[in-house]
Amino acid sequence: MGEAVSAHSLFARHALLPDGWAERVRLTWDADGSLTEVRAGAAADGAPTAQWVVPGMVNLHSHAFQRAMAGLAETAGDSEDSFWTWRELMYGFAGRITPEQLEAVAAQLFVDCLRHGYTSVCEFHYLHRDPDGRQYAAPAEMAARVASAAEATGMGLTMLPVLYSHGGFGGLALGERQRRFNSNVEHVLAIVEALAPLRSGQFETGAAPHSLRAAALPQIVELAVALPAGRPLHIHIAEQQAEIDACLAAHGRRPVALLLERAPVDARWCLVHATHVTDEEVAGIAASGAVAGLCPGTEANLGDGLFPLAPFIAAGGRFGIGSDSHVGTSPVEELRWLEYGQRLRAQRRNIAVGARQKNVGDFLWQQALTGGAQASGRPVGALAVGRRADLLVLDADHPDLSGARASEILGLLIFAGNDNLVRDVLVGGRWVVRAGRHAEQDAIARRYLAALTQLRE
Ligand SMILES: [Zn+2]
């Protein structure tokens, strides 16, 4: 595919377009990495040819540093193991990691994600201060390390500096182990401002009130108003039952209901882990136009619970997927878990479908693209003129795709086997993965090992 770099074009025998699968699609992009032509029924005209092409997936929720502890909290302790004991281990890593280590861990994460088909990440970033809780000389020191890792690997990034002011509902003071997260609205806006020169086709900034536990409602509203128009706002909203109970005790309202009532929630917003919601809250999120940020792998790992997907789809709700704690780094795993969790609960099959789209694989991929793109605040998520040239070439020679028709491809990708079927990955018009390998993956893995060795001492 060497010539694709200079030719800025690709000919797909089959490509997934916004209206569905199309044949003989010629894709062309400009030097900045945006699509300038997407034409079905076209001729190859000398462009390199691929068999199966789908848009690259958006990963709408990530805490990059947690890649370093994925799989390390799987031994039972003395007390009842829960989200809150996992959080203690996470605080241990968060308390130690240096800017250099964060950059090394984020680069490894982005290589993993790119190789499995994510071409955009929304980073929910709360490691603002140094390990002693002091501000770095540069307000965006840590955030810039994640941005640097994204640039080095070719990952598209939305950086969401987190507003984190309190240790619990009712304005509780931060705990000792939360001192690195300490921020107010002014700090968050300073980070957004400091990163402004990096904004490009590949990079955008938004902001994220951590949760109703860690940010007060007036702060959340202040941040939403002060953030430049159109930029995304993400929040952890209703992940754990204990959080719902604490919110009810403090405010007499459940978290989603409270947020919808008191904050200007609209299409800029992404409600991450809207796990515990009533029928009214499901309807309220759908009507607001906000995206539900679902992270089924992490939510299963942490024992959070199951989001009511079918009623949310029926209400016209928008959703996307994220790898969150990075116990998985593949969109296949998130989408498979999303559907399987629903099947196990309902004791029936084929849940994630629409009124007109009955193909589960196509429905899941397209919905996660649309919701993810909205949550990212970037022009991604579709093979369409003006969007980023972010796409995956699947491995047409793999036995899992043998003899497949277009309508079967995403079902096979999501529900059959465990091999990685992503062969080549184009992000912003640049081939970053070819034949399953990222160009920098060996050097990045060495730096990751060095960082992990220090972190685990
Ligand atoms: Zn999270």
Short mmCIF file of C-alpha atoms and ligand atoms in Angstrom, two decimals:
data_model
loop_
_atom_site.label_atom_id
_atom_site.label_comp_id
_atom_site.label_asym_id
_atom_site.label_seq_id
_atom_site.Cartn_x
_atom_site.Cartn_y
_atom_site.Cartn_z
CA MET A 1 0.00 0.00 0.00
CA GLY A 2 3.06 2.24 -0.25
CA GLU A 3 1.58 4.28 -3.07
CA ALA A 4 -1.53 5.14 -1.07
CA VAL A 5 0.54 7.56 0.98
CA SER A 6 1.40 9.66 -2.04
CA ALA A 7 -1.78 8.98 -4.02
CA HIS A 8 -4.12 9.87 -1.11
CA SER A 9 -6.66 7.39 -2.39
CA LEU A 10 -8.03 3.90 -1.92
CA PHE A 11 -10.40 1.74 -3.92
CA ALA A 12 -12.67 -0.48 -1.78
CA ARG A 13 -14.52 -3.34 -3.42
CA HIS A 14 -16.90 -3.04 -0.45
CA ALA A 15 -17.08 -0.13 2.00
CA LEU A 16 -19.45 0.71 4.82
CA LEU A 17 -20.92 4.16 4.05
CA PRO A 18 -23.43 6.10 6.21
CA ASP A 19 -26.35 4.51 4.28
CA GLY A 20 -24.92 1.00 4.42
CA TRP A 21 -22.58 -1.20 2.42
CA ALA A 22 -21.63 0.04 -1.04
CA GLU A 23 -19.60 -1.53 -3.85
CA ARG A 24 -16.62 -0.23 -5.82
CA VAL A 25 -16.02 2.83 -3.63
CA ARG A 26 -13.24 5.22 -4.47
CA LEU A 27 -12.01 7.23 -1.47
CA THR A 28 -9.76 10.27 -1.82
CA TRP A 29 -8.40 12.57 0.87
CA ASP A 30 -6.40 15.78 1.01
CA ALA A 31 -2.98 16.45 2.52
CA ASP A 32 -4.61 17.42 5.83
CA GLY A 33 -6.28 13.99 6.08
CA SER A 34 -9.91 14.90 5.32
CA LEU A 35 -11.97 12.97 2.78
CA THR A 36 -12.55 14.94 -0.45
CA GLU A 37 -14.30 12.22 -2.47
CA VAL A 38 -16.33 9.13 -1.58
CA ARG A 39 -17.82 7.67 -4.77
CA ALA A 40 -19.61 4.35 -5.10
CA GLY A 41 -19.74 2.49 -8.40
CA ALA A 42 -16.40 4.00 -9.35
CA ALA A 43 -13.31 2.66 -11.09
CA ALA A 44 -10.06 1.97 -9.25
CA ASP A 45 -8.19 4.43 -11.48
CA GLY A 46 -4.87 3.13 -10.24
CA ALA A 47 -5.70 3.48 -6.52
CA PRO A 48 -4.59 0.62 -4.24
CA THR A 49 -7.41 -1.90 -3.78
CA ALA A 50 -8.91 -3.31 -0.59
CA GLN A 51 -11.71 -5.86 -0.21
CA TRP A 52 -13.49 -4.84 3.04
CA VAL A 53 -13.31 -1.26 4.39
CA VAL A 54 -15.14 0.13 7.42
CA PRO A 55 -14.80 3.47 9.24
CA GLY A 56 -12.36 3.45 12.17
CA MET A 57 -14.10 3.27 15.55
CA VAL A 58 -14.26 6.05 18.18
CA ASN A 59 -13.24 5.13 21.72
CA LEU A 60 -15.24 7.71 23.68
CA HIS A 61 -13.93 7.00 27.18
CA SER A 62 -10.34 6.39 28.26
CA HIS A 63 -8.15 6.88 31.31
CA ALA A 64 -4.83 6.17 29.59
CA PHE A 65 -2.74 5.54 32.74
CA GLN A 66 -5.04 2.66 33.76
CA ARG A 67 -3.61 0.59 30.87
CA ALA A 68 -0.68 -0.07 33.24
CA MET A 69 -2.89 -1.83 35.83
CA ALA A 70 -5.30 -3.71 33.55
CA GLY A 71 -5.60 -7.27 34.82
CA LEU A 72 -3.77 -6.61 38.09
CA ALA A 73 -6.82 -6.30 40.36
CA GLU A 74 -8.14 -9.83 39.84
CA THR A 75 -7.29 -11.44 43.20
CA ALA A 76 -9.88 -11.46 45.97
CA GLY A 77 -9.01 -9.45 49.07
CA ASP A 78 -10.18 -9.71 52.67
CA SER A 79 -13.20 -7.50 52.26
CA GLU A 80 -15.96 -7.84 49.71
CA ASP A 81 -14.29 -6.94 46.43
CA SER A 82 -16.01 -4.08 44.72
CA PHE A 83 -15.51 -1.06 42.58
CA TRP A 84 -14.29 0.77 45.65
CA THR A 85 -11.45 -1.71 46.42
CA TRP A 86 -10.40 -1.55 42.75
CA ARG A 87 -10.33 2.22 43.12
CA GLU A 88 -7.75 1.92 45.90
CA LEU A 89 -5.33 0.09 43.56
CA MET A 90 -6.00 2.67 40.87
CA TYR A 91 -5.18 5.46 43.34
CA GLY A 92 -1.84 3.74 44.01
CA PHE A 93 -0.88 3.91 40.32
CA ALA A 94 -2.32 7.39 39.91
CA GLY A 95 -0.33 8.62 42.89
CA ARG A 96 3.05 7.55 41.48
CA ILE A 97 3.03 7.92 37.71
CA THR A 98 5.40 10.57 36.28
CA PRO A 99 4.84 12.62 33.11
CA GLU A 100 7.38 10.45 31.22
CA GLN A 101 5.73 7.23 32.40
CA LEU A 102 2.28 8.53 31.46
CA GLU A 103 3.49 9.30 27.94
CA ALA A 104 4.99 5.80 27.61
CA VAL A 105 1.83 4.08 28.90
CA ALA A 106 -0.46 6.22 26.70
CA ALA A 107 1.64 5.45 23.60
CA GLN A 108 1.35 1.71 24.28
CA LEU A 109 -2.40 2.08 24.79
CA PHE A 110 -2.82 3.98 21.54
CA VAL A 111 -0.84 1.36 19.58
CA ASP A 112 -3.06 -1.39 21.09
CA CYS A 113 -6.21 0.58 20.25
CA LEU A 114 -5.12 1.43 16.69
CA ARG A 115 -4.17 -2.17 15.93
CA HIS A 116 -7.67 -3.27 16.99
CA GLY A 117 -9.57 -0.64 15.04
CA TYR A 118 -9.98 2.46 17.21
CA THR A 119 -8.88 5.57 15.32
CA SER A 120 -10.08 8.19 17.85
CA VAL A 121 -9.93 8.37 21.64
CA CYS A 122 -11.61 10.73 24.12
CA GLU A 123 -9.24 11.00 27.08
CA PHE A 124 -11.00 11.72 30.41
CA HIS A 125 -7.91 13.16 32.05
CA TYR A 126 -7.70 13.89 35.76
CA LEU A 127 -3.98 13.51 36.60
CA HIS A 128 -3.31 17.23 36.73
CA ARG A 129 -0.86 17.77 39.62
CA ASP A 130 2.45 16.27 40.71
CA PRO A 131 2.54 13.36 43.18
CA ASP A 132 2.66 15.80 46.11
CA GLY A 133 -0.41 17.65 44.89
CA ARG A 134 1.50 20.71 43.68
CA GLN A 135 0.76 22.28 40.32
CA TYR A 136 3.31 21.66 37.58
CA ALA A 137 4.95 24.80 36.15
CA ALA A 138 2.94 24.19 32.95
CA PRO A 139 -0.77 23.72 33.72
CA ALA A 140 -1.14 21.14 30.92
CA GLU A 141 2.06 19.18 31.72
CA MET A 142 0.33 15.81 32.09
CA ALA A 143 -2.39 16.37 29.46
CA ALA A 144 0.26 17.38 26.93
CA ARG A 145 2.01 14.02 27.51
CA VAL A 146 -1.11 12.17 26.42
CA ALA A 147 -1.46 14.51 23.42
CA SER A 148 2.16 13.83 22.54
CA ALA A 149 1.61 10.05 22.67
CA ALA A 150 -1.42 10.46 20.38
CA GLU A 151 0.58 12.47 17.89
CA ALA A 152 3.48 10.01 17.92
CA THR A 153 1.21 7.04 17.26
CA GLY A 154 -1.22 8.75 14.86
CA MET A 155 -4.24 8.43 17.15
CA GLY A 156 -6.95 11.08 16.84
CA LEU A 157 -7.57 12.61 20.28
CA THR A 158 -10.15 14.63 22.18
CA MET A 159 -8.54 15.75 25.43
CA LEU A 160 -11.07 16.28 28.23
CA PRO A 161 -9.38 17.85 31.27
CA VAL A 162 -11.39 16.84 34.31
CA LEU A 163 -12.97 19.10 36.91
CA TYR A 164 -12.34 17.35 40.23
CA SER A 165 -12.89 19.43 43.37
CA HIS A 166 -14.57 17.26 45.99
CA GLY A 167 -14.20 13.86 47.64
CA GLY A 168 -17.92 13.13 47.70
CA PHE A 169 -21.46 14.54 47.62
CA GLY A 170 -22.13 17.61 49.74
CA GLY A 171 -18.80 19.29 48.94
CA LEU A 172 -16.64 16.85 50.93
CA ALA A 173 -12.94 17.73 50.98
CA LEU A 174 -10.67 15.75 48.70
CA GLY A 175 -8.95 12.73 50.21
CA GLU A 176 -5.16 12.47 50.46
CA ARG A 177 -5.07 10.10 47.47
CA GLN A 178 -7.10 12.46 45.28
CA ARG A 179 -4.66 15.38 45.62
CA ARG A 180 -3.25 14.95 42.09
CA PHE A 181 -6.76 15.39 40.66
CA ASN A 182 -7.47 18.67 42.49
CA SER A 183 -8.84 21.25 40.07
CA ASN A 184 -11.41 24.01 39.81
CA VAL A 185 -13.11 25.56 36.79
CA GLU A 186 -10.27 28.04 36.34
CA HIS A 187 -7.65 25.23 36.23
CA VAL A 188 -9.63 23.24 33.69
CA LEU A 189 -10.04 26.27 31.43
CA ALA A 190 -6.31 27.01 31.79
CA ILE A 191 -5.52 23.53 30.47
CA VAL A 192 -7.95 23.98 27.58
CA GLU A 193 -6.28 27.30 26.81
CA ALA A 194 -2.76 25.87 27.05
CA LEU A 195 -3.64 23.11 24.58
CA ALA A 196 -5.35 25.46 22.10
CA PRO A 197 -2.29 25.68 19.79
CA LEU A 198 -2.46 21.90 19.29
CA ARG A 199 -6.01 21.95 17.87
CA SER A 200 -6.07 20.40 14.39
CA GLY A 201 -7.85 17.77 12.35
CA GLN A 202 -6.32 15.22 14.71
CA PHE A 203 -6.81 16.97 18.03
CA GLU A 204 -9.62 18.73 19.90
CA THR A 205 -10.28 19.71 23.49
CA GLY A 206 -13.42 19.65 25.61
CA ALA A 207 -13.88 19.26 29.36
CA ALA A 208 -15.25 16.79 31.86
CA PRO A 209 -16.78 17.37 35.28
CA HIS A 210 -15.63 14.10 36.88
CA SER A 211 -18.99 13.21 38.44
CA LEU A 212 -21.68 14.68 40.66
CA ARG A 213 -19.57 13.33 43.55
CA ALA A 214 -16.44 15.28 42.58
CA ALA A 215 -17.89 18.46 41.11
CA ALA A 216 -20.69 20.66 42.49
CA LEU A 217 -23.63 21.54 40.25
CA PRO A 218 -22.87 25.30 40.12
CA GLN A 219 -19.30 24.46 39.05
CA ILE A 220 -20.58 22.12 36.33
CA VAL A 221 -22.90 24.80 34.96
CA GLU A 222 -20.12 27.41 35.13
CA LEU A 223 -17.78 25.12 33.17
CA ALA A 224 -20.43 24.28 30.57
CA VAL A 225 -21.08 27.98 29.96
CA ALA A 226 -17.40 28.97 29.89
CA LEU A 227 -16.18 26.23 27.55
CA PRO A 228 -16.00 27.40 23.90
CA ALA A 229 -19.25 26.66 22.02
CA GLY A 230 -19.61 23.23 20.49
CA ARG A 231 -16.87 21.56 22.55
CA PRO A 232 -17.78 18.24 24.16
CA LEU A 233 -18.59 17.82 27.85
CA HIS A 234 -18.34 14.37 29.43
CA ILE A 235 -19.29 13.23 32.93
CA HIS A 236 -19.33 9.94 34.88
CA ILE A 237 -22.96 9.84 35.86
CA ALA A 238 -24.48 6.71 37.43
CA GLU A 239 -21.94 3.90 37.55
CA GLN A 240 -22.45 2.36 40.96
CA GLN A 241 -25.53 1.79 43.10
CA ALA A 242 -23.72 3.34 46.09
CA GLU A 243 -23.35 6.53 44.06
CA ILE A 244 -27.08 6.61 43.34
CA ASP A 245 -27.84 6.17 47.05
CA ALA A 246 -25.41 8.93 48.05
CA CYS A 247 -26.88 11.29 45.46
CA LEU A 248 -30.40 10.56 46.68
CA ALA A 249 -29.28 11.24 50.26
CA ALA A 250 -27.59 14.53 49.35
CA HIS A 251 -30.03 15.91 46.76
CA GLY A 252 -33.20 13.85 46.95
CA ARG A 253 -32.75 13.10 43.26
CA ARG A 254 -31.02 10.39 41.25
CA PRO A 255 -27.85 11.53 39.37
CA VAL A 256 -29.21 11.51 35.80
CA ALA A 257 -32.46 13.21 36.83
CA LEU A 258 -30.52 15.80 38.83
CA LEU A 259 -28.11 16.58 35.98
CA LEU A 260 -30.90 16.86 33.40
CA GLU A 261 -32.81 19.18 35.73
CA ARG A 262 -29.94 21.45 36.76
CA ALA A 263 -27.40 21.50 33.89
CA PRO A 264 -27.82 22.53 30.22
CA VAL A 265 -27.52 18.95 28.91
CA ASP A 266 -27.69 18.78 25.12
CA ALA A 267 -25.88 17.17 22.19
CA ARG A 268 -22.50 18.42 23.47
CA TRP A 269 -22.77 16.04 26.41
CA CYS A 270 -21.68 12.46 26.91
CA LEU A 271 -23.09 10.69 29.97
CA VAL A 272 -20.57 7.97 30.76
CA HIS A 273 -21.79 4.91 32.68
CA ALA A 274 -25.48 5.85 32.72
CA THR A 275 -25.82 2.35 34.14
CA HIS A 276 -28.42 2.80 36.87
CA VAL A 277 -31.34 4.70 35.36
CA THR A 278 -35.12 4.68 35.61
CA ASP A 279 -37.48 4.65 32.62
CA GLU A 280 -37.92 8.42 32.98
CA GLU A 281 -34.15 8.94 33.00
CA VAL A 282 -33.75 6.77 29.89
CA ALA A 283 -36.32 8.93 28.09
CA GLY A 284 -34.69 12.09 29.44
CA ILE A 285 -31.21 11.24 28.15
CA ALA A 286 -32.60 10.27 24.74
CA ALA A 287 -34.62 13.50 24.49
CA SER A 288 -31.63 15.65 25.48
CA GLY A 289 -29.61 14.53 22.46
CA ALA A 290 -26.68 13.58 24.72
CA VAL A 291 -24.68 10.43 24.03
CA ALA A 292 -24.71 7.54 26.49
CA GLY A 293 -21.07 6.48 26.92
CA LEU A 294 -21.08 2.71 27.40
CA CYS A 295 -17.98 0.77 28.47
CA PRO A 296 -19.27 -2.81 28.74
CA GLY A 297 -15.87 -4.47 29.30
CA THR A 298 -14.90 -2.24 32.20
CA GLU A 299 -18.47 -2.15 33.56
CA ALA A 300 -18.41 -5.97 33.65
CA ASN A 301 -14.93 -6.04 35.19
CA LEU A 302 -15.98 -3.63 37.94
CA GLY A 303 -19.34 -5.28 38.55
CA ASP A 304 -21.22 -2.08 37.76
CA GLY A 305 -24.42 -3.43 36.24
CA LEU A 306 -26.17 -3.38 32.85
CA PHE A 307 -27.43 -0.34 30.98
CA PRO A 308 -31.04 -0.72 29.68
CA LEU A 309 -30.04 -0.68 26.01
CA ALA A 310 -33.29 -1.83 24.34
CA PRO A 311 -35.56 0.86 25.85
CA PHE A 312 -32.86 3.47 25.17
CA ILE A 313 -32.69 2.48 21.48
CA ALA A 314 -36.49 2.46 21.31
CA ALA A 315 -36.50 6.03 22.67
CA GLY A 316 -34.09 7.12 19.91
CA GLY A 317 -31.10 7.38 22.26
CA ARG A 318 -27.55 7.81 20.96
CA PHE A 319 -24.70 5.72 22.28
CA GLY A 320 -21.02 5.03 21.79
CA ILE A 321 -18.40 2.77 23.33
CA GLY A 322 -15.24 3.27 25.37
CA SER A 323 -12.51 1.06 26.76
CA ASP A 324 -12.30 3.11 29.99
CA SER A 325 -9.91 1.11 32.25
CA HIS A 326 -8.51 -0.78 29.22
CA VAL A 327 -9.14 -4.32 30.42
CA GLY A 328 -9.93 -4.64 26.69
CA THR A 329 -8.55 -2.47 23.88
CA SER A 330 -10.72 -3.67 21.00
CA PRO A 331 -14.09 -2.35 19.80
CA VAL A 332 -15.00 -5.97 19.09
CA GLU A 333 -14.83 -6.79 22.79
CA GLU A 334 -16.94 -3.77 23.83
CA LEU A 335 -19.63 -4.38 21.20
CA ARG A 336 -19.73 -8.12 21.84
CA TRP A 337 -20.11 -7.53 25.59
CA LEU A 338 -22.70 -4.84 25.01
CA GLU A 339 -24.93 -7.22 23.07
CA TYR A 340 -24.19 -10.32 25.15
CA GLY A 341 -24.95 -8.58 28.46
CA GLN A 342 -28.37 -7.66 27.09
CA ARG A 343 -28.99 -11.19 25.78
CA LEU A 344 -28.09 -12.75 29.13
CA ARG A 345 -30.44 -10.45 30.96
CA ALA A 346 -33.36 -10.73 28.51
CA GLN A 347 -32.82 -14.43 27.74
CA ARG A 348 -33.27 -13.77 24.05
CA ARG A 349 -31.13 -12.90 21.01
CA ASN A 350 -30.44 -9.96 18.65
CA ILE A 351 -31.22 -7.04 20.97
CA ALA A 352 -29.27 -4.15 19.43
CA VAL A 353 -31.36 -3.49 16.33
CA GLY A 354 -33.36 -0.54 15.06
CA ALA A 355 -36.79 -0.13 13.53
CA ARG A 356 -35.25 -0.42 10.06
CA GLN A 357 -31.84 -2.00 10.75
CA LYS A 358 -32.21 -5.60 11.92
CA ASN A 359 -28.56 -6.57 11.36
CA VAL A 360 -26.97 -6.47 14.83
CA GLY A 361 -23.37 -6.08 13.62
CA ASP A 362 -24.19 -3.24 11.21
CA PHE A 363 -26.44 -1.54 13.77
CA LEU A 364 -23.85 -1.69 16.58
CA TRP A 365 -20.95 -0.47 14.43
CA GLN A 366 -22.91 2.39 12.85
CA GLN A 367 -24.50 3.55 16.10
CA ALA A 368 -21.20 3.45 17.98
CA LEU A 369 -19.61 5.46 15.16
CA THR A 370 -22.34 8.10 15.15
CA GLY A 371 -22.51 8.44 18.94
CA GLY A 372 -18.73 8.28 19.30
CA ALA A 373 -18.19 10.95 16.68
CA GLN A 374 -20.70 13.26 18.37
CA ALA A 375 -19.03 12.72 21.74
CA SER A 376 -15.58 13.38 20.29
CA GLY A 377 -16.46 16.81 18.88
CA ARG A 378 -14.38 15.89 15.81
CA PRO A 379 -15.43 15.23 12.18
CA VAL A 380 -15.00 11.46 12.35
CA GLY A 381 -17.15 8.33 12.34
CA ALA A 382 -18.20 8.10 8.68
CA LEU A 383 -16.72 7.65 5.23
CA ALA A 384 -18.14 10.91 3.91
CA VAL A 385 -16.71 14.06 2.34
CA GLY A 386 -15.42 16.45 5.00
CA ARG A 387 -14.87 13.75 7.61
CA ARG A 388 -11.43 12.52 8.59
CA ALA A 389 -9.97 9.75 6.45
CA ASP A 390 -10.10 7.20 9.30
CA LEU A 391 -10.69 3.64 8.10
CA LEU A 392 -9.91 -0.01 8.63
CA VAL A 393 -9.05 -2.56 5.98
CA LEU A 394 -10.13 -5.95 7.28
CA ASP A 395 -8.11 -9.11 6.67
CA ALA A 396 -9.97 -10.56 3.67
CA ASP A 397 -7.66 -13.61 3.66
CA HIS A 398 -8.53 -14.66 7.21
CA PRO A 399 -10.65 -17.86 7.47
CA ASP A 400 -13.15 -16.03 9.74
CA LEU A 401 -14.13 -13.86 6.74
CA SER A 402 -13.99 -16.65 4.14
CA GLY A 403 -16.83 -16.50 1.65
CA ALA A 404 -18.51 -13.63 3.48
CA ARG A 405 -21.08 -11.28 1.98
CA ALA A 406 -21.03 -7.59 2.92
CA SER A 407 -24.10 -7.98 5.14
CA GLU A 408 -22.24 -10.63 7.17
CA ILE A 409 -18.91 -8.88 7.67
CA LEU A 410 -19.64 -6.96 10.89
CA GLY A 411 -21.48 -9.91 12.44
CA LEU A 412 -18.40 -12.03 11.75
CA LEU A 413 -16.07 -9.33 13.03
CA ILE A 414 -17.98 -8.81 16.28
CA PHE A 415 -19.27 -12.30 17.10
CA ALA A 416 -16.90 -14.87 15.56
CA GLY A 417 -13.50 -15.86 16.88
CA ASN A 418 -10.79 -14.03 18.76
CA ASP A 419 -8.19 -13.18 16.13
CA ASN A 420 -7.71 -9.55 15.29
CA LEU A 421 -9.22 -9.12 11.81
CA VAL A 422 -8.01 -5.52 11.42
CA ARG A 423 -5.21 -5.58 8.88
CA ASP A 424 -4.46 -1.97 7.87
CA VAL A 425 -5.46 1.24 9.63
CA LEU A 426 -5.60 4.70 8.08
CA VAL A 427 -5.98 7.71 10.43
CA GLY A 428 -6.25 11.24 9.09
CA GLY A 429 -5.04 9.98 5.71
CA ARG A 430 -1.95 8.31 7.17
CA TRP A 431 -1.36 4.52 7.20
CA VAL A 432 -0.39 3.87 10.83
CA VAL A 433 -0.93 0.09 10.91
CA ARG A 434 -0.05 -2.18 8.01
CA ALA A 435 -0.39 -5.94 7.98
CA GLY A 436 -1.34 -5.76 11.68
CA ARG A 437 1.78 -3.91 12.78
CA HIS A 438 2.22 -0.34 13.93
CA ALA A 439 5.41 1.18 12.54
CA GLU A 440 6.66 2.23 16.00
CA GLN A 441 5.30 -0.65 18.05
CA ASP A 442 8.63 -2.22 19.07
CA ALA A 443 10.18 1.02 20.36
CA ILE A 444 6.91 1.94 22.11
CA ALA A 445 6.71 -1.48 23.77
CA ARG A 446 10.28 -1.09 25.09
CA ARG A 447 9.48 2.28 26.65
CA TYR A 448 6.26 0.83 28.09
CA LEU A 449 8.17 -2.03 29.72
CA ALA A 450 10.65 0.42 31.25
CA ALA A 451 7.80 2.56 32.62
CA LEU A 452 5.94 -0.47 34.01
CA THR A 453 9.07 -1.80 35.68
CA GLN A 454 9.48 1.50 37.53
CA LEU A 455 5.78 1.81 38.35
CA ARG A 456 5.54 -1.70 39.81
CA GLU A 457 8.67 -1.44 41.99
ZN ZN B 1 -14.10 6.53 33.57
#
